[in-house]
Amino acid sequence: MTEKVSGAVITRLPRYYRYLGELLEEGIDRISSRELSERMKVTASQIRQDLNNFGGFGQQGYGYNVRNLYDEIGKILGIGLTQNMIVIGAGHLGQAIANYANYGKRGFVIKALFDINPDLAGYSVNGAPVYPLSRLEEYLGENDVKIAAICIPKTHSGEVAKRLVAGGIKAIWNFSHLDLDVPEDIIVENVHLSESLMKLSYKLNYKSEK
Amino acid sequence: MTEKVSGAVITRLPRYYRYLGELLEEGIDRISSRELSERMKVTASQIRQDLNNFGGFGQQGYGYNVRNLYDEIGKILGIGLTQNMIVIGAGHLGQAIANYANYGKRGFVIKALFDINPDLAGYSVNGAPVYPLSRLEEYLGENDVKIAAICIPKTHSGEVAKRLVAGGIKAIWNFSHLDLDVPEDIIVENVHLSESLMKLSYKLNYKSEK
């Protein structure tokens, strides 16, 4: 993979990965782009185009080798690499994220949680210790961690993001309602839950108006 | 509002709402599309175009009345309406969602959680009782609830979605890793956390290859 791949393709890759995993679970080891297209409800030509970005794993008249494609996309997505992560905020959301992401299969390992409430220090979530937020810099100096999830309110998330970046964090999984102001080379993936809920609410309202 | 608004605009509305709320908090009651554009890092012409969909609240030479625009967009998004919601799954994620969404300001009220583990029945999360999943139909028959959040693994989410729809649920906030197969008139908002994390991982890998 030498060319830069478009954001839209990247957004679709995890979905391919998920569907291919389901096929493997069902014992299906070969699939045509047409069959995959029916399952995923995207056009066969989009599938061919998307997967061509990664060297085109399909063969004319044979279709795709599911295991092969699954493994290749997994590699592209960094699945199987061990990736250390910390979680900022040990409240309900932080704990949910720590429990959620903390399984070996995908390679994400939650090493620690940090909370502004020093009373939480000493607890652990799914085996990962909770430290006071004041120890963040010290921790980042001593541990190889590139990914941080921010699970605290927006009142503090901007300031914490700056501390994370200063400490060497390269990618932020941001659950706070703030568009983080970080240098361009820092990767930010936003999950704005309230915006998702508002979208749902909008659609529900709009529908009932008709 | 009589015309159907495009999905892309709807996706951006909650973000407008968030920024306008921040302006109000800062005591700013009037803003030009240019200033709003600088804050939100979208073009001024996109802002004008987006907001025109809703009757164009701006005035030439004056800009936007922030409170007005905030309230109007809020109405469109259904903010302030009381919207009852149930949560399927009382694990970490379900609890986080119940705690997260359960505040009066936005109008979403978590009425109950349901879990397949009957031992959790009798507990409550932020004031909302946890019931055994077997009581779902009975509950939906007796209560006016239109929204359900699905916070259980994909092994059961498809079946539960069918039960929700049969029970009268009109909108599903889906956190399970499954594209739900529901009738077209049912609103589904997906939050695929693992796909978001994989995207982050991809970007991190790709960057380090360069």
Coordinates of C-alpha atoms in Angstrom, one line a residue:
Chain A
M1 CA 0.0 0.0 0.0
T2 CA 1.8 3.1 -1.2
E3 CA -1.0 5.5 -2.3
K4 CA -3.0 7.5 0.1
V5 CA -6.5 6.1 0.4
S6 CA -9.5 8.3 0.6
G7 CA -11.3 8.9 3.9
A8 CA -14.5 7.4 2.5
V9 CA -12.8 4.1 1.8
I10 CA -11.2 4.0 5.2
T11 CA -14.6 4.6 6.7
R12 CA -16.0 1.6 4.9
L13 CA -13.0 -0.8 5.6
P14 CA -14.1 -1.7 9.2
R15 CA -17.5 -2.6 7.8
Y16 CA -15.9 -4.9 5.2
Y17 CA -13.9 -6.4 8.0
R18 CA -17.0 -7.0 10.1
Y19 CA -18.9 -8.7 7.3
L20 CA -16.0 -10.9 6.3
G21 CA -15.6 -12.0 9.9
E22 CA -19.3 -13.0 9.8
L23 CA -18.7 -15.0 6.6
L24 CA -15.8 -16.8 8.2
E25 CA -18.0 -17.6 11.3
E26 CA -20.5 -19.1 8.9
G27 CA -17.8 -21.2 7.2
I28 CA -18.0 -19.4 3.9
D29 CA -14.5 -19.2 2.4
R30 CA -15.2 -17.7 -1.0
I31 CA -17.6 -14.9 -2.1
S32 CA -18.2 -13.0 -5.3
S33 CA -18.4 -9.2 -5.2
R34 CA -22.1 -9.6 -6.2
E35 CA -22.9 -11.8 -3.2
L36 CA -21.0 -9.5 -0.9
S37 CA -22.8 -6.6 -2.4
E38 CA -26.2 -8.1 -1.6
R39 CA -25.2 -8.8 2.0
M40 CA -23.7 -5.4 2.6
K41 CA -26.3 -3.4 0.6
V42 CA -23.6 -1.5 -1.4
T43 CA -23.1 -1.9 -5.1
A44 CA -20.8 -4.6 -6.4
S45 CA -18.8 -2.0 -8.3
Q46 CA -18.2 0.0 -5.2
I47 CA -16.9 -3.1 -3.5
R48 CA -14.5 -3.8 -6.4
Q49 CA -13.4 -0.2 -6.5
D50 CA -12.8 -0.1 -2.7
L51 CA -10.9 -3.3 -2.5
N52 CA -8.8 -2.4 -5.6
N53 CA -7.3 0.3 -3.4
F54 CA -5.5 -2.4 -1.5
G55 CA -4.1 -4.3 -4.4
G56 CA -7.4 -6.0 -5.6
F57 CA -7.6 -9.3 -3.8
G58 CA -10.3 -10.6 -6.0
Q59 CA -9.8 -12.9 -9.0
Q60 CA -12.0 -12.9 -12.1
G61 CA -14.4 -15.8 -12.1
Y62 CA -13.4 -16.9 -8.6
G63 CA -14.4 -14.0 -6.4
Y64 CA -12.7 -13.2 -3.1
N65 CA -11.0 -15.6 -0.8
V66 CA -12.7 -14.6 2.4
R67 CA -9.9 -15.6 4.8
N68 CA -7.3 -13.8 2.7
L69 CA -9.3 -10.7 2.4
Y70 CA -10.2 -10.7 6.1
D71 CA -6.5 -11.0 7.0
E72 CA -5.3 -8.4 4.6
I73 CA -7.9 -5.8 5.7
G74 CA -7.1 -6.7 9.3
K75 CA -3.5 -6.0 8.6
I76 CA -4.3 -2.7 7.0
L77 CA -6.5 -1.8 10.0
G78 CA -3.7 -2.7 12.4
I79 CA -5.7 -5.6 13.9
G80 CA -3.4 -8.0 15.7
L81 CA -0.8 -5.3 16.5
T82 CA -0.8 -4.7 20.2
Q83 CA -1.8 -1.1 20.8
N84 CA -1.6 0.4 24.2
M85 CA -4.3 2.8 25.2
I86 CA -5.2 4.9 28.2
V87 CA -8.6 6.2 29.1
I88 CA -9.1 9.7 30.6
G89 CA -12.2 9.7 32.9
A90 CA -13.1 6.6 35.0
G91 CA -16.8 7.5 35.1
H92 CA -19.5 5.3 33.5
L93 CA -18.5 6.1 30.0
G94 CA -14.7 5.6 30.7
Q95 CA -15.4 2.3 32.4
A96 CA -17.6 1.2 29.5
I97 CA -15.0 2.1 27.0
A98 CA -12.3 0.4 29.1
N99 CA -14.3 -2.8 29.3
Y100 CA -15.4 -2.6 25.7
A101 CA -12.0 -2.0 24.1
N102 CA -10.0 -4.2 26.4
Y103 CA -9.9 -7.5 24.5
G104 CA -6.9 -9.1 23.0
K105 CA -8.5 -10.1 19.8
R106 CA -8.4 -6.6 18.3
G107 CA -5.1 -5.9 20.0
F108 CA -6.2 -2.8 22.0
V109 CA -4.9 -3.0 25.5
I110 CA -6.2 -0.6 28.1
K111 CA -3.1 0.1 30.3
A112 CA -4.6 2.6 32.7
L113 CA -7.4 5.0 33.4
F114 CA -7.0 8.5 34.8
D115 CA -9.5 10.5 36.8
I116 CA -9.6 14.0 38.2
N117 CA -11.3 12.5 41.3
P118 CA -8.3 11.2 43.4
D119 CA -10.7 9.0 45.4
L120 CA -11.0 6.7 42.4
A121 CA -7.2 6.0 42.5
G122 CA -6.5 2.5 43.6
Y123 CA -9.5 1.1 41.9
S124 CA -9.1 -0.9 38.7
V125 CA -11.3 -1.5 35.7
N126 CA -11.0 -4.8 33.9
G127 CA -7.5 -5.2 35.3
A128 CA -6.4 -1.7 34.4
P129 CA -5.5 0.6 37.3
V130 CA -7.1 4.0 37.9
Y131 CA -4.6 6.8 38.6
P132 CA -5.1 10.4 39.6
L133 CA -5.1 12.7 36.6
S134 CA -2.2 14.7 38.2
R135 CA 0.1 11.7 37.4
L136 CA -0.6 11.7 33.6
E137 CA 2.6 13.4 32.6
E138 CA 4.7 11.1 34.8
Y139 CA 2.9 8.0 33.4
L140 CA 3.3 9.0 29.8
G141 CA 7.0 9.7 30.3
E142 CA 7.5 6.1 31.5
N143 CA 5.1 4.1 29.3
D144 CA 4.8 3.5 25.6
V145 CA 1.3 4.6 24.9
K146 CA 0.1 6.2 21.6
I147 CA -3.7 6.2 22.0
A148 CA -5.9 7.9 24.5
A149 CA -9.7 7.9 24.8
I150 CA -11.1 11.1 26.3
C151 CA -14.3 10.3 28.3
I152 CA -14.7 13.5 30.3
P153 CA -16.9 16.5 29.9
K154 CA -15.9 19.3 27.5
T155 CA -15.1 21.6 30.3
H156 CA -11.8 19.8 30.8
S157 CA -11.3 17.9 27.6
G158 CA -9.5 20.7 25.7
E159 CA -6.9 21.2 28.4
V160 CA -6.4 17.4 28.8
A161 CA -6.0 17.0 25.1
K162 CA -3.1 19.5 25.2
R163 CA -1.5 17.6 28.0
L164 CA -1.9 14.3 26.2
V165 CA -0.2 15.7 23.0
A166 CA 2.6 17.2 25.0
G167 CA 3.1 13.8 26.6
G168 CA 3.5 12.0 23.3
I169 CA 0.0 10.7 22.5
K170 CA -0.5 10.4 18.7
A171 CA -4.2 9.5 18.5
I172 CA -7.2 10.6 20.5
W173 CA -10.5 8.8 20.6
N174 CA -12.7 11.7 21.6
F175 CA -16.0 11.2 23.4
S176 CA -16.3 14.8 24.7
H177 CA -18.5 17.3 23.0
L178 CA -15.7 19.5 21.8
D179 CA -13.8 19.7 18.6
L180 CA -10.3 19.4 19.9
D181 CA -7.8 21.9 18.9
V182 CA -4.7 19.8 18.4
P183 CA -1.8 19.9 15.9
E184 CA -2.6 18.5 12.5
D185 CA -0.5 15.4 12.8
I186 CA -2.5 14.2 15.8
I187 CA -5.2 11.8 14.8
V188 CA -8.6 12.5 16.3
E189 CA -11.6 10.2 16.0
N190 CA -14.7 11.8 17.4
V191 CA -17.7 9.9 18.8
H192 CA -20.2 12.6 19.5
L193 CA -22.9 10.6 21.2
S194 CA -25.3 13.5 21.8
E195 CA -25.1 14.5 18.1
S196 CA -26.0 11.0 17.1
L197 CA -29.0 11.0 19.5
M198 CA -30.1 14.4 18.2
K199 CA -30.0 13.1 14.7
L200 CA -32.2 10.2 15.7
S201 CA -34.6 12.6 17.5
Y202 CA -34.7 14.9 14.4
K203 CA -35.7 12.0 12.2
L204 CA -38.3 10.9 14.6
N205 CA -39.8 14.4 14.8
Y206 CA -39.7 15.0 11.1
K207 CA -41.4 11.7 10.4
S208 CA -44.2 12.3 12.8
E209 CA -44.8 15.7 11.3
K210 CA -45.5 14.2 7.9
Chain B
M1 CA -40.2 23.4 7.3
T2 CA -41.9 21.6 4.6
E3 CA -39.2 20.3 2.3
K4 CA -37.2 17.2 3.0
V5 CA -33.7 18.1 4.2
S6 CA -30.7 16.2 3.0
G7 CA -28.9 13.8 5.3
A8 CA -25.7 15.8 5.3
V9 CA -27.4 18.9 6.6
I10 CA -29.1 16.9 9.3
T11 CA -25.7 15.5 10.3
R12 CA -24.4 19.0 10.7
L13 CA -27.3 20.5 12.6
P14 CA -26.4 19.1 16.0
R15 CA -22.9 20.6 15.6
Y16 CA -24.5 24.0 14.9
Y17 CA -26.6 23.5 17.9
R18 CA -23.5 22.8 20.0
Y19 CA -21.6 25.8 18.8
L20 CA -24.5 28.1 19.2
G21 CA -24.9 26.8 22.8
E22 CA -21.3 27.7 23.4
L23 CA -21.8 31.2 22.1
L24 CA -24.7 31.7 24.4
E25 CA -22.6 30.5 27.3
E26 CA -20.0 33.1 26.4
G27 CA -22.7 35.8 26.3
I28 CA -22.5 36.3 22.5
D29 CA -26.0 37.1 21.1
R30 CA -25.2 38.0 17.5
I31 CA -22.8 36.4 15.0
S32 CA -22.1 36.8 11.3
S33 CA -21.8 33.7 9.1
R34 CA -18.2 34.6 8.6
E35 CA -17.4 34.6 12.3
L36 CA -19.4 31.4 12.8
S37 CA -17.5 29.9 9.9
E38 CA -14.1 30.7 11.5
R39 CA -15.2 29.0 14.8
M40 CA -16.6 25.9 13.2
K41 CA -14.0 25.6 10.4
V42 CA -16.6 25.2 7.7
T43 CA -17.1 27.8 4.9
A44 CA -19.4 30.7 5.4
S45 CA -21.3 29.8 2.3
Q46 CA -22.0 26.3 3.6
I47 CA -23.4 27.8 6.8
R48 CA -25.7 30.1 4.8
Q49 CA -26.8 27.3 2.6
D50 CA -27.4 24.9 5.5
L51 CA -29.4 27.4 7.6
N52 CA -31.4 28.5 4.5
N53 CA -32.9 25.0 4.6
F54 CA -34.7 26.1 7.7
G55 CA -36.1 29.3 6.5
G56 CA -32.9 31.4 6.7
F57 CA -32.7 32.9 10.1
G58 CA -29.9 35.3 9.2
Q59 CA -30.4 39.0 8.2
Q60 CA -28.2 40.8 5.7
G61 CA -25.8 43.1 7.5
Y62 CA -26.9 41.9 10.9
G63 CA -25.9 38.3 11.0
Y64 CA -27.6 35.7 13.1
N65 CA -29.4 36.2 16.3
V66 CA -27.7 33.4 18.3
R67 CA -30.6 32.8 20.8
N68 CA -33.1 32.7 18.0
L69 CA -31.1 30.3 15.9
Y70 CA -30.3 28.1 18.8
D71 CA -34.0 27.8 19.8
E72 CA -35.1 27.2 16.2
I73 CA -32.5 24.5 15.6
G74 CA -33.4 23.0 19.0
K75 CA -37.0 22.8 18.0
I76 CA -36.1 21.2 14.7
L77 CA -34.0 18.6 16.6
G78 CA -36.8 18.0 19.0
I79 CA -34.9 19.4 22.0
G80 CA -37.2 20.2 24.8
L81 CA -39.7 17.6 23.9
T82 CA -39.8 14.8 26.4
Q83 CA -38.8 11.7 24.7
N84 CA -39.0 8.4 26.6
M85 CA -36.3 5.9 26.0
I86 CA -35.5 2.4 27.1
V87 CA -32.1 0.7 27.1
I88 CA -31.6 -2.9 26.1
G89 CA -28.6 -4.3 28.0
A90 CA -27.7 -3.1 31.6
G91 CA -23.9 -3.9 31.2
H92 CA -21.2 -1.3 31.3
L93 CA -22.3 0.3 28.0
G94 CA -26.0 0.2 28.8
Q95 CA -25.3 1.8 32.1
A96 CA -23.1 4.4 30.6
I97 CA -25.7 5.3 28.0
A98 CA -28.5 5.4 30.6
N99 CA -26.4 7.7 32.7
Y100 CA -25.3 9.8 29.8
A101 CA -28.6 10.3 28.1
N102 CA -30.6 10.7 31.2
Y103 CA -30.7 14.4 31.7
G104 CA -33.7 16.6 31.4
K105 CA -32.1 19.4 29.5
R106 CA -32.2 17.5 26.2
G107 CA -35.5 15.9 27.0
F108 CA -34.5 12.3 26.8
V109 CA -35.8 10.3 29.7
I110 CA -34.6 6.8 30.3
K111 CA -37.6 5.0 31.7
A112 CA -36.2 1.5 32.1
L113 CA -33.3 -0.9 31.2
F114 CA -33.8 -4.5 30.2
D115 CA -31.3 -7.3 30.6
I116 CA -31.2 -10.9 29.7
N117 CA -29.6 -11.6 33.1
P118 CA -32.6 -11.9 35.5
D119 CA -30.2 -11.3 38.5
L120 CA -29.9 -7.7 37.5
A121 CA -33.7 -7.1 37.9
G122 CA -34.4 -5.0 40.9
Y123 CA -31.4 -2.8 40.4
S124 CA -31.8 0.7 39.0
V125 CA -29.5 2.9 37.0
N126 CA -29.8 6.6 37.6
G127 CA -33.3 6.1 38.9
A128 CA -34.5 3.9 36.0
P129 CA -35.4 0.3 37.0
V130 CA -33.7 -2.8 35.3
Y131 CA -36.2 -5.4 34.2
P132 CA -35.7 -8.9 32.8
L133 CA -35.7 -8.9 29.0
S134 CA -38.6 -11.4 29.1
R135 CA -40.8 -8.6 30.2
L136 CA -40.1 -6.3 27.2
E137 CA -43.4 -7.0 25.4
E138 CA -45.5 -6.5 28.5
Y139 CA -43.7 -3.2 29.2
L140 CA -44.0 -1.8 25.7
G141 CA -47.7 -2.6 25.7
E142 CA -48.2 -0.5 28.8
N143 CA -45.9 2.4 28.3
D144 CA -45.5 5.1 25.7
V145 CA -41.9 4.7 24.5
K146 CA -40.7 5.3 21.0
I147 CA -36.9 5.1 21.3
A148 CA -34.7 2.2 22.3
A149 CA -31.0 2.0 22.7
I150 CA -29.5 -1.4 21.9
C151 CA -26.4 -2.0 24.1
I152 CA -26.0 -5.8 23.8
P153 CA -23.7 -8.0 21.6
K154 CA -24.7 -8.7 18.0
T155 CA -25.5 -12.3 18.8
H156 CA -28.9 -11.1 20.3
S157 CA -29.4 -7.6 18.9
G158 CA -31.1 -8.7 15.6
E159 CA -33.7 -10.7 17.5
V160 CA -34.2 -8.0 20.1
A161 CA -34.6 -5.4 17.3
K162 CA -37.5 -7.4 15.8
R163 CA -39.2 -7.6 19.2
L164 CA -38.7 -3.8 19.7
V165 CA -40.3 -3.1 16.4
A166 CA -43.2 -5.5 17.0
G167 CA -43.7 -3.7 20.4
G168 CA -44.1 -0.3 18.7
I169 CA -40.6 1.2 19.0
K170 CA -40.0 3.7 16.1
A171 CA -36.3 4.6 16.5
I172 CA -33.3 2.5 17.5
W173 CA -30.0 3.8 18.8
N174 CA -27.9 0.9 17.9
F175 CA -24.6 0.2 19.6
S176 CA -24.3 -3.5 18.6
H177 CA -22.1 -4.5 15.7
L178 CA -24.8 -5.4 13.4
D179 CA -26.6 -3.6 10.6
L180 CA -30.2 -4.2 11.9
D181 CA -32.7 -5.6 9.4
V182 CA -35.8 -3.6 10.3
P183 CA -38.6 -2.1 8.2
E184 CA -37.8 1.0 6.3
D185 CA -39.9 3.3 8.4
I186 CA -38.0 2.5 11.5
I187 CA -35.2 5.0 12.3
V188 CA -31.8 3.5 13.1
E189 CA -28.8 5.5 14.2
N190 CA -25.8 3.3 14.4
V191 CA -22.8 4.0 16.8
H192 CA -20.3 1.4 15.7
L193 CA -17.6 2.0 18.4
S194 CA -15.3 -0.7 17.1
E195 CA -15.4 0.7 13.6
S196 CA -14.5 4.1 14.9
L197 CA -11.5 2.6 16.8
M198 CA -10.4 0.7 13.8
K199 CA -10.4 3.9 11.7
L200 CA -8.2 5.5 14.3
S201 CA -5.9 2.5 14.3
Y202 CA -5.7 2.5 10.5
K203 CA -4.8 6.2 10.5
L204 CA -2.1 5.6 13.2
N205 CA -0.6 2.7 11.3
Y206 CA -0.7 4.4 7.9
K207 CA 1.0 7.5 9.4
S208 CA 3.8 5.5 11.0
E209 CA 4.5 3.7 7.7
K210 CA 5.2 7.0 6.0

